[in-house]
Amino acid sequence: MSLKDLRISEAEHKTRIEKIRGEMRGSRIGALYLTNPTRIMYTTGFSYISTERPLALVIPMDEPLFFMAPQLEYDHIRGECTLADEVYTYPDYPGKAHPIRIFARQMAERGLGSSVIATDSFDGAAGGFGYRGPSLRDLMSKARFVDGRDIVDSMRLVKSKQEIRLLRESARWCEVAHDILLENVRSGVHDALIAVRSSHEALARMLKRLGQRYVQFKIALSPVVVGFRGQVGRGSAIPHAVYSKEKIRRGDVLVSEAGVEVGGYTSELERTVIVGKPGSKVVRYFTAMLKAQDAALHEFRPGIACSKVDDVARQSIEASGLAEAIRHHTGHGIGLDGHEPPWLDPGDRTIMRQGMVFSCEPGLYVPGYAGFRHSDTIEITGKGMDLITHYPRGLEELTI
């Protein structure tokens, strides 16, 4: 894949499907039935808006894969997914005949009525948007259903060269977007307005450069998002803040975030930004946060348990006398989803392998005062790790 093609190639999707069939063969599974949009996109490259209307991808062991979907998705699947053999449709949900009853009949007609079926939903639908319906497992009483989530999810743990290249392209535009964000920061302005302006400017620059090579896969107002998301002043002490009533003021600590979707993949870049000259308290927390991230970054390499990285970051924070400011683990896997396994957490003993990709983001949070967090995206290499995101990390460079 060259950067002329800002998406996963059809050849790689075919390879993924053959790997899935290899797992199925070893477990004597007759078909894999998928409803989760991310798993479907990973497998076939087809992306859609999941609603109350059931949609399923079925990969039989020895027959071509097929879709079962609402009529409104027929042309979409045919136009976007060359791997699909058949696309069976129903009029709409809930319909005179419920879609899952139609799916059960179609599965039987394809010779799967008495098969072992691995699935990520025993109900037969992704759910959401108020969806209700009979269970596919109950309707197909002669079939045996087993949990098939890990068939795809285990493959997603290690990224291919194509996936890494898309994440690096995402990171390149995250860095551009973050530059634009810092240029737009002003005291007396609401952070949401700064975010919208900065995201627009970054998107315009990216589209001008990439042109028709760029394709947005995920539904969002913009594939470029950069801002502070309410992590302003006291709000920066809320790791997953949503909104701030306050405008940015001199003396505020801000926690930024930048994410750009490329080919369905999104890297993560976050920084702690200071508005005005930092005081001694800011210096203390910022320095401790940076030391913890440095300690964690030093541990990434093949053969290390994910929990070890979190242990080292926590030990660094404890050595700074700030253990009470910890609110979350050190990071997580990242790729098609913003958060995906493995987790840099005491409870995750997954051993790191070459090609895994993580965020590294130990944070410190003081309620009523401020929060301090950098996040970088890193790749596990043959000998250690390599940063996918590259952006200044020092206090002086991040003081506005």
Tab-separated table of C-alpha atoms in Angstrom:
chain	number	residue	atom	x	y	z
A	1	MET	CA	0.000	0.000	0.000
A	2	SER	CA	1.305	3.429	-0.925
A	3	LEU	CA	-0.051	6.663	0.459
A	4	LYS	CA	-1.851	7.010	-2.859
A	5	ASP	CA	-4.257	4.519	-1.279
A	6	LEU	CA	-5.425	5.832	2.087
A	7	ARG	CA	-7.296	2.674	2.975
A	8	ILE	CA	-6.625	-1.009	3.615
A	9	SER	CA	-6.211	-2.901	0.335
A	10	GLU	CA	-8.647	-5.538	-0.889
A	11	ALA	CA	-5.776	-8.037	-0.865
A	12	GLU	CA	-5.272	-7.501	2.873
A	13	HIS	CA	-8.986	-7.921	3.528
A	14	LYS	CA	-8.909	-11.223	1.635
A	15	THR	CA	-5.950	-12.309	3.766
A	16	ARG	CA	-7.894	-11.432	6.923
A	17	ILE	CA	-10.852	-13.511	5.774
A	18	GLU	CA	-8.605	-16.510	5.104
A	19	LYS	CA	-7.082	-16.165	8.588
A	20	ILE	CA	-10.608	-16.097	10.032
A	21	ARG	CA	-11.444	-19.274	8.133
A	22	GLY	CA	-8.283	-20.872	9.472
A	23	GLU	CA	-9.483	-20.185	13.024
A	24	MET	CA	-12.946	-21.500	12.167
A	25	ARG	CA	-11.531	-24.689	10.661
A	26	GLY	CA	-9.503	-25.411	13.774
A	27	SER	CA	-12.608	-25.047	15.956
A	28	ARG	CA	-14.973	-26.813	13.540
A	29	ILE	CA	-17.117	-23.715	13.121
A	30	GLY	CA	-19.515	-23.665	10.160
A	31	ALA	CA	-19.898	-19.884	9.900
A	32	LEU	CA	-18.919	-16.621	11.568
A	33	TYR	CA	-21.858	-14.215	12.026
A	34	LEU	CA	-20.812	-10.607	12.728
A	35	THR	CA	-22.973	-7.620	13.685
A	36	ASN	CA	-20.445	-5.169	15.169
A	37	PRO	CA	-19.653	-2.389	12.643
A	38	THR	CA	-15.965	-2.233	13.579
A	39	ARG	CA	-15.495	-5.990	13.167
A	40	ILE	CA	-17.301	-5.848	9.818
A	41	MET	CA	-15.128	-2.945	8.649
A	42	TYR	CA	-11.936	-4.684	9.798
A	43	THR	CA	-12.910	-7.841	7.927
A	44	THR	CA	-14.280	-6.415	4.669
A	45	GLY	CA	-13.561	-2.677	4.526
A	46	PHE	CA	-17.286	-1.925	4.473
A	47	SER	CA	-18.302	0.937	6.771
A	48	TYR	CA	-21.868	1.963	7.502
A	49	ILE	CA	-24.049	3.785	10.017
A	50	SER	CA	-25.369	1.278	12.547
A	51	THR	CA	-28.954	2.028	13.618
A	52	GLU	CA	-31.960	0.043	14.881
A	53	ARG	CA	-31.949	-1.861	11.573
A	54	PRO	CA	-30.130	-5.216	11.920
A	55	LEU	CA	-27.239	-5.867	9.538
A	56	ALA	CA	-25.000	-8.938	9.560
A	57	LEU	CA	-21.956	-10.224	7.727
A	58	VAL	CA	-21.810	-14.025	7.453
A	59	ILE	CA	-18.574	-15.857	6.576
A	60	PRO	CA	-19.321	-19.529	5.916
A	61	MET	CA	-16.473	-22.008	6.208
A	62	ASP	CA	-16.651	-23.258	2.620
A	63	GLU	CA	-18.882	-20.781	0.785
A	64	PRO	CA	-18.543	-17.097	-0.237
A	65	LEU	CA	-19.372	-14.521	2.410
A	66	PHE	CA	-22.706	-12.718	2.272
A	67	PHE	CA	-24.582	-9.846	3.921
A	68	MET	CA	-28.083	-9.656	5.370
A	69	ALA	CA	-29.165	-6.024	5.544
A	70	PRO	CA	-31.955	-3.464	5.252
A	71	GLN	CA	-32.896	-2.494	1.712
A	72	LEU	CA	-31.433	0.980	2.197
A	73	GLU	CA	-27.938	-0.552	2.476
A	74	TYR	CA	-28.115	-2.712	-0.665
A	75	ASP	CA	-26.594	-0.218	-3.101
A	76	HIS	CA	-24.132	0.897	-0.438
A	77	ILE	CA	-22.780	-2.629	0.068
A	78	ARG	CA	-22.715	-3.361	-3.644
A	79	GLY	CA	-20.859	-0.129	-4.349
A	80	GLU	CA	-18.351	-0.327	-1.507
A	81	CYS	CA	-17.691	-4.020	-0.847
A	82	THR	CA	-16.487	-6.098	-3.784
A	83	LEU	CA	-15.949	-9.082	-1.468
A	84	ALA	CA	-19.683	-9.668	-0.932
A	85	ASP	CA	-21.181	-12.590	-2.864
A	86	GLU	CA	-24.851	-12.007	-2.064
A	87	VAL	CA	-26.708	-9.237	-0.264
A	88	TYR	CA	-30.047	-10.402	1.136
A	89	THR	CA	-32.357	-7.562	2.155
A	90	TYR	CA	-35.545	-6.835	4.084
A	91	PRO	CA	-37.806	-3.739	3.690
A	92	ASP	CA	-37.207	-2.050	7.052
A	93	TYR	CA	-37.386	-2.470	10.836
A	94	PRO	CA	-39.568	-3.608	12.575
A	95	GLY	CA	-41.453	-4.709	9.456
A	96	LYS	CA	-44.389	-7.059	9.022
A	97	ALA	CA	-41.892	-9.896	9.413
A	98	HIS	CA	-39.164	-9.036	11.899
A	99	PRO	CA	-35.700	-8.840	10.250
A	100	ILE	CA	-34.211	-11.488	12.560
A	101	ARG	CA	-36.894	-13.964	11.505
A	102	ILE	CA	-35.932	-13.216	7.908
A	103	PHE	CA	-32.239	-13.696	8.795
A	104	ALA	CA	-33.002	-17.088	10.374
A	105	ARG	CA	-34.727	-18.232	7.182
A	106	GLN	CA	-31.875	-16.990	5.020
A	107	MET	CA	-29.318	-18.790	7.177
A	108	ALA	CA	-31.302	-22.023	6.813
A	109	GLU	CA	-31.578	-21.562	3.042
A	110	ARG	CA	-27.777	-21.206	2.914
A	111	GLY	CA	-27.436	-24.593	4.594
A	112	LEU	CA	-26.478	-23.226	8.026
A	113	GLY	CA	-29.585	-24.234	9.961
A	114	SER	CA	-27.802	-27.022	11.866
A	115	SER	CA	-24.269	-25.593	11.900
A	116	VAL	CA	-21.945	-24.426	14.641
A	117	ILE	CA	-22.149	-20.645	14.336
A	118	ALA	CA	-19.677	-18.310	16.001
A	119	THR	CA	-21.086	-14.831	16.578
A	120	ASP	CA	-20.554	-11.538	18.341
A	121	SER	CA	-24.293	-11.322	19.104
A	122	PHE	CA	-26.520	-14.241	20.065
A	123	ASP	CA	-29.463	-11.922	19.424
A	124	GLY	CA	-28.338	-11.588	15.811
A	125	ALA	CA	-28.265	-7.769	15.864
A	126	ALA	CA	-25.904	-5.070	17.109
A	127	GLY	CA	-28.749	-3.433	19.040
A	128	GLY	CA	-29.070	0.204	20.033
A	129	PHE	CA	-31.491	2.939	18.964
A	130	GLY	CA	-34.266	1.184	20.877
A	131	TYR	CA	-33.932	-2.082	18.946
A	132	ARG	CA	-36.017	-5.015	20.171
A	133	GLY	CA	-36.466	-8.437	18.627
A	134	PRO	CA	-36.366	-12.193	18.989
A	135	SER	CA	-33.039	-13.932	19.509
A	136	LEU	CA	-31.466	-15.518	16.462
A	137	ARG	CA	-30.226	-18.343	18.695
A	138	ASP	CA	-33.783	-19.113	19.799
A	139	LEU	CA	-35.106	-19.036	16.229
A	140	MET	CA	-32.321	-21.355	14.993
A	141	SER	CA	-32.768	-24.019	17.658
A	142	LYS	CA	-30.995	-26.742	15.640
A	143	ALA	CA	-27.815	-24.681	15.293
A	144	ARG	CA	-25.209	-24.355	18.048
A	145	PHE	CA	-24.068	-20.801	18.754
A	146	VAL	CA	-20.678	-20.010	20.314
A	147	ASP	CA	-18.943	-16.755	21.255
A	148	GLY	CA	-16.973	-15.614	18.211
A	149	ARG	CA	-15.825	-12.154	19.272
A	150	ASP	CA	-12.203	-13.141	19.727
A	151	ILE	CA	-11.881	-14.609	16.235
A	152	VAL	CA	-11.635	-11.077	14.845
A	153	ASP	CA	-10.553	-9.207	17.973
A	154	SER	CA	-7.440	-11.337	18.494
A	155	MET	CA	-6.342	-10.524	14.937
A	156	ARG	CA	-6.706	-6.804	15.624
A	157	LEU	CA	-4.176	-6.851	18.480
A	158	VAL	CA	-1.188	-6.795	16.106
A	159	LYS	CA	-1.284	-4.198	13.349
A	160	SER	CA	-0.118	-4.864	9.789
A	161	LYS	CA	2.264	-2.626	7.870
A	162	GLN	CA	-0.726	-1.091	6.113
A	163	GLU	CA	-2.422	-0.289	9.417
A	164	ILE	CA	0.769	1.275	10.803
A	165	ARG	CA	1.111	3.468	7.718
A	166	LEU	CA	-2.453	4.720	8.105
A	167	LEU	CA	-1.842	5.468	11.795
A	168	ARG	CA	1.319	7.394	10.908
A	169	GLU	CA	-0.550	9.428	8.328
A	170	SER	CA	-3.202	10.125	10.971
A	171	ALA	CA	-0.476	11.255	13.379
A	172	ARG	CA	1.033	13.588	10.799
A	173	TRP	CA	-2.241	15.475	10.530
A	174	CYS	CA	-2.805	15.355	14.298
A	175	GLU	CA	0.436	17.291	14.653
A	176	VAL	CA	-0.636	19.845	12.054
A	177	ALA	CA	-4.015	20.205	13.779
A	178	HIS	CA	-2.368	20.681	17.165
A	179	ASP	CA	-0.150	23.464	15.805
A	180	ILE	CA	-3.256	25.203	14.479
A	181	LEU	CA	-5.026	24.727	17.819
A	182	LEU	CA	-2.260	26.412	19.788
A	183	GLU	CA	-2.167	29.279	17.297
A	184	ASN	CA	-5.884	29.874	17.930
A	185	VAL	CA	-5.860	29.792	21.750
A	186	ARG	CA	-6.915	33.128	23.235
A	187	SER	CA	-7.895	34.249	26.719
A	188	GLY	CA	-11.554	35.193	26.928
A	189	VAL	CA	-12.644	32.731	24.212
A	190	HIS	CA	-14.655	29.538	24.817
A	191	ASP	CA	-12.698	26.365	24.103
A	192	ALA	CA	-15.485	24.912	21.914
A	193	LEU	CA	-15.212	27.852	19.521
A	194	ILE	CA	-11.454	27.431	19.336
A	195	ALA	CA	-11.913	23.710	18.665
A	196	VAL	CA	-14.385	24.216	15.804
A	197	ARG	CA	-12.203	26.838	14.148
A	198	SER	CA	-9.029	24.778	14.540
A	199	SER	CA	-10.642	21.550	13.332
A	200	HIS	CA	-12.001	23.328	10.273
A	201	GLU	CA	-8.647	24.886	9.415
A	202	ALA	CA	-6.829	21.581	9.849
A	203	LEU	CA	-9.407	19.671	7.776
A	204	ALA	CA	-9.220	22.239	4.966
A	205	ARG	CA	-5.432	21.949	4.897
A	206	MET	CA	-5.555	18.137	4.900
A	207	LEU	CA	-8.141	17.904	2.107
A	208	LYS	CA	-6.211	20.392	-0.007
A	209	ARG	CA	-3.108	18.227	0.308
A	210	LEU	CA	-4.681	14.764	0.016
A	211	GLY	CA	-7.514	15.597	-2.368
A	212	GLN	CA	-9.580	12.686	-3.675
A	213	ARG	CA	-7.195	10.163	-2.159
A	214	TYR	CA	-8.891	10.831	1.169
A	215	VAL	CA	-11.994	8.813	2.095
A	216	GLN	CA	-13.822	9.223	5.413
A	217	PHE	CA	-14.970	5.883	6.821
A	218	LYS	CA	-16.571	6.804	10.147
A	219	ILE	CA	-19.646	8.928	10.636
A	220	ALA	CA	-18.670	12.249	12.234
A	221	LEU	CA	-19.143	15.934	11.549
A	222	SER	CA	-15.426	16.085	10.754
A	223	PRO	CA	-12.712	13.421	10.461
A	224	VAL	CA	-10.374	15.965	12.069
A	225	VAL	CA	-11.069	16.777	15.716
A	226	VAL	CA	-8.760	18.959	17.770
A	227	GLY	CA	-9.578	20.918	20.904
A	228	PHE	CA	-9.803	20.775	24.692
A	229	ARG	CA	-13.265	19.193	25.168
A	230	GLY	CA	-13.998	21.118	28.350
A	231	GLN	CA	-10.625	20.221	29.883
A	232	VAL	CA	-10.044	23.867	30.757
A	233	GLY	CA	-8.795	25.209	34.099
A	234	ARG	CA	-10.522	23.256	36.876
A	235	GLY	CA	-12.214	21.167	34.182
A	236	SER	CA	-8.857	19.735	33.150
A	237	ALA	CA	-9.006	17.676	36.379
A	238	ILE	CA	-11.891	15.698	34.817
A	239	PRO	CA	-10.165	13.223	32.461
A	240	HIS	CA	-13.260	12.702	30.301
A	241	ALA	CA	-14.838	16.135	30.595
A	242	VAL	CA	-17.416	17.014	27.953
A	243	TYR	CA	-18.028	20.743	28.234
A	244	SER	CA	-16.929	23.789	30.197
A	245	LYS	CA	-19.093	26.782	31.090
A	246	GLU	CA	-15.950	28.884	31.488
A	247	LYS	CA	-13.935	30.727	28.885
A	248	ILE	CA	-10.170	30.246	28.765
A	249	ARG	CA	-8.289	32.522	31.162
A	250	ARG	CA	-4.658	33.364	31.844
A	251	GLY	CA	-3.245	30.891	34.336
A	252	ASP	CA	-5.414	28.011	33.100
A	253	VAL	CA	-4.098	24.530	32.581
A	254	LEU	CA	-5.577	22.987	29.414
A	255	VAL	CA	-5.480	19.364	28.244
A	256	SER	CA	-5.678	19.129	24.465
A	257	GLU	CA	-6.612	16.242	22.226
A	258	ALA	CA	-6.138	15.699	18.506
A	259	GLY	CA	-7.517	12.813	16.464
A	260	VAL	CA	-7.623	12.421	12.689
A	261	GLU	CA	-9.267	9.462	10.947
A	262	VAL	CA	-7.353	8.043	7.990
A	263	GLY	CA	-8.649	4.857	6.380
A	264	GLY	CA	-10.745	4.221	9.490
A	265	TYR	CA	-7.708	4.427	11.815
A	266	THR	CA	-7.076	7.177	14.356
A	267	SER	CA	-3.935	7.941	16.340
A	268	GLU	CA	-4.024	9.895	19.605
A	269	LEU	CA	-2.086	13.033	20.487
A	270	GLU	CA	-2.753	14.926	23.732
A	271	ARG	CA	-0.790	17.610	25.530
A	272	THR	CA	-0.949	19.645	28.735
A	273	VAL	CA	-0.884	23.328	27.772
A	274	ILE	CA	-0.349	26.292	30.107
A	275	VAL	CA	-1.830	29.738	29.430
A	276	GLY	CA	0.528	32.333	30.865
A	277	LYS	CA	3.623	31.925	33.022
A	278	PRO	CA	3.426	28.647	35.003
A	279	GLY	CA	3.664	28.843	38.793
A	280	SER	CA	5.576	26.438	41.043
A	281	LYS	CA	2.567	24.164	41.569
A	282	VAL	CA	2.069	23.795	37.822
A	283	VAL	CA	5.767	23.039	37.399
A	284	ARG	CA	5.625	20.333	40.082
A	285	TYR	CA	2.662	18.455	38.594
A	286	PHE	CA	3.751	18.908	34.973
A	287	THR	CA	7.244	17.609	35.775
A	288	ALA	CA	5.868	14.587	37.645
A	289	MET	CA	3.518	13.755	34.774
A	290	LEU	CA	6.322	14.015	32.232
A	291	LYS	CA	8.606	11.802	34.334
A	292	ALA	CA	5.873	9.168	34.555
A	293	GLN	CA	5.385	9.177	30.791
A	294	ASP	CA	9.151	8.963	30.232
A	295	ALA	CA	9.343	5.992	32.596
A	296	ALA	CA	6.480	4.252	30.798
A	297	LEU	CA	7.904	4.917	27.325
A	298	HIS	CA	11.192	3.305	28.408
A	299	GLU	CA	9.403	-0.025	29.099
A	300	PHE	CA	7.662	-0.643	25.774
A	301	ARG	CA	9.193	-3.641	23.968
A	302	PRO	CA	8.293	-7.172	22.857
A	303	GLY	CA	8.010	-9.701	25.667
A	304	ILE	CA	6.920	-7.228	28.365
A	305	ALA	CA	3.552	-7.602	30.087
A	306	CYS	CA	1.186	-4.667	29.574
A	307	SER	CA	0.798	-4.418	33.357
A	308	LYS	CA	4.539	-3.723	33.696
A	309	VAL	CA	4.235	-0.403	31.858
A	310	ASP	CA	1.465	0.682	34.196
A	311	ASP	CA	3.486	-0.443	37.239
A	312	VAL	CA	6.455	1.685	36.223
A	313	ALA	CA	4.339	4.790	35.564
A	314	ARG	CA	2.574	4.423	38.936
A	315	GLN	CA	5.867	3.938	40.746
A	316	SER	CA	7.181	7.151	39.197
A	317	ILE	CA	4.115	9.098	40.327
A	318	GLU	CA	4.331	7.586	43.811
A	319	ALA	CA	8.020	8.586	43.993
A	320	SER	CA	6.920	12.159	43.285
A	321	GLY	CA	4.560	11.960	46.264
A	322	LEU	CA	1.452	12.365	44.113
A	323	ALA	CA	-0.184	8.926	44.153
A	324	GLU	CA	-3.522	10.418	45.215
A	325	ALA	CA	-3.715	12.212	41.827
A	326	ILE	CA	-3.925	8.992	39.789
A	327	ARG	CA	-7.337	8.440	38.188
A	328	HIS	CA	-6.736	5.891	35.404
A	329	HIS	CA	-4.358	3.357	33.910
A	330	THR	CA	-1.404	4.315	31.723
A	331	GLY	CA	-2.874	3.634	28.293
A	332	HIS	CA	-4.607	1.302	25.881
A	333	GLY	CA	-4.483	-0.233	22.459
A	334	ILE	CA	-5.600	1.975	19.601
A	335	GLY	CA	-6.479	1.492	15.932
A	336	LEU	CA	-9.950	1.320	14.394
A	337	ASP	CA	-11.337	2.135	17.853
A	338	GLY	CA	-10.043	4.978	20.007
A	339	HIS	CA	-9.838	2.503	22.897
A	340	GLU	CA	-9.209	-1.172	22.216
A	341	PRO	CA	-7.325	-4.031	23.907
A	342	PRO	CA	-4.759	-4.589	25.291
A	343	TRP	CA	-4.835	-2.281	28.311
A	344	LEU	CA	-1.853	-0.833	30.170
A	345	ASP	CA	-3.440	-1.813	33.446
A	346	PRO	CA	-2.542	-3.917	36.521
A	347	GLY	CA	-5.153	-6.457	35.450
A	348	ASP	CA	-3.854	-7.012	31.907
A	349	ARG	CA	-0.990	-9.508	31.627
A	350	THR	CA	-1.008	-9.528	27.808
A	351	ILE	CA	2.546	-9.842	26.500
A	352	MET	CA	3.550	-7.135	24.047
A	353	ARG	CA	4.346	-8.220	20.507
A	354	GLN	CA	5.858	-6.462	17.536
A	355	GLY	CA	3.155	-4.530	15.671
A	356	MET	CA	0.979	-3.727	18.676
A	357	VAL	CA	0.032	-0.052	18.966
A	358	PHE	CA	-0.716	1.778	22.226
A	359	SER	CA	-1.491	5.165	23.646
A	360	CYS	CA	0.841	6.115	26.504
A	361	GLU	CA	-0.928	8.613	28.762
A	362	PRO	CA	-0.316	8.544	32.518
A	363	GLY	CA	-2.149	11.469	34.093
A	364	LEU	CA	-2.377	13.462	37.313
A	365	TYR	CA	-5.629	15.105	38.447
A	366	VAL	CA	-6.294	17.467	41.334
A	367	PRO	CA	-10.032	18.186	41.822
A	368	GLY	CA	-10.804	21.883	41.850
A	369	TYR	CA	-7.382	22.752	40.469
A	370	ALA	CA	-6.159	21.102	37.247
A	371	GLY	CA	-5.218	17.949	35.348
A	372	PHE	CA	-1.945	17.043	33.628
A	373	ARG	CA	-1.724	14.481	30.811
A	374	HIS	CA	0.268	13.920	27.642
A	375	SER	CA	-0.774	11.122	25.298
A	376	ASP	CA	1.375	9.700	22.529
A	377	THR	CA	0.742	6.822	20.142
A	378	ILE	CA	3.540	4.258	19.987
A	379	GLU	CA	4.332	1.142	17.938
A	380	ILE	CA	6.047	-1.928	19.353
A	381	THR	CA	9.010	-2.724	17.078
A	382	GLY	CA	11.331	-5.703	16.875
A	383	LYS	CA	13.745	-4.252	19.431
A	384	GLY	CA	11.670	-1.793	21.407
A	385	MET	CA	9.217	0.917	20.429
A	386	ASP	CA	8.842	3.809	18.025
A	387	LEU	CA	6.764	6.937	18.470
A	388	ILE	CA	3.998	7.327	15.915
A	389	THR	CA	3.118	10.813	17.204
A	390	HIS	CA	5.884	13.407	17.336
A	391	TYR	CA	5.155	16.643	19.169
A	392	PRO	CA	6.925	18.881	21.731
A	393	ARG	CA	6.517	17.659	25.303
A	394	GLY	CA	8.363	20.228	27.400
A	395	LEU	CA	6.762	22.857	29.644
A	396	GLU	CA	8.382	25.801	27.914
A	397	GLU	CA	7.265	24.611	24.477
A	398	LEU	CA	3.680	24.114	25.673
A	399	THR	CA	3.291	27.456	27.458
A	400	ILE	CA	1.180	29.982	25.560
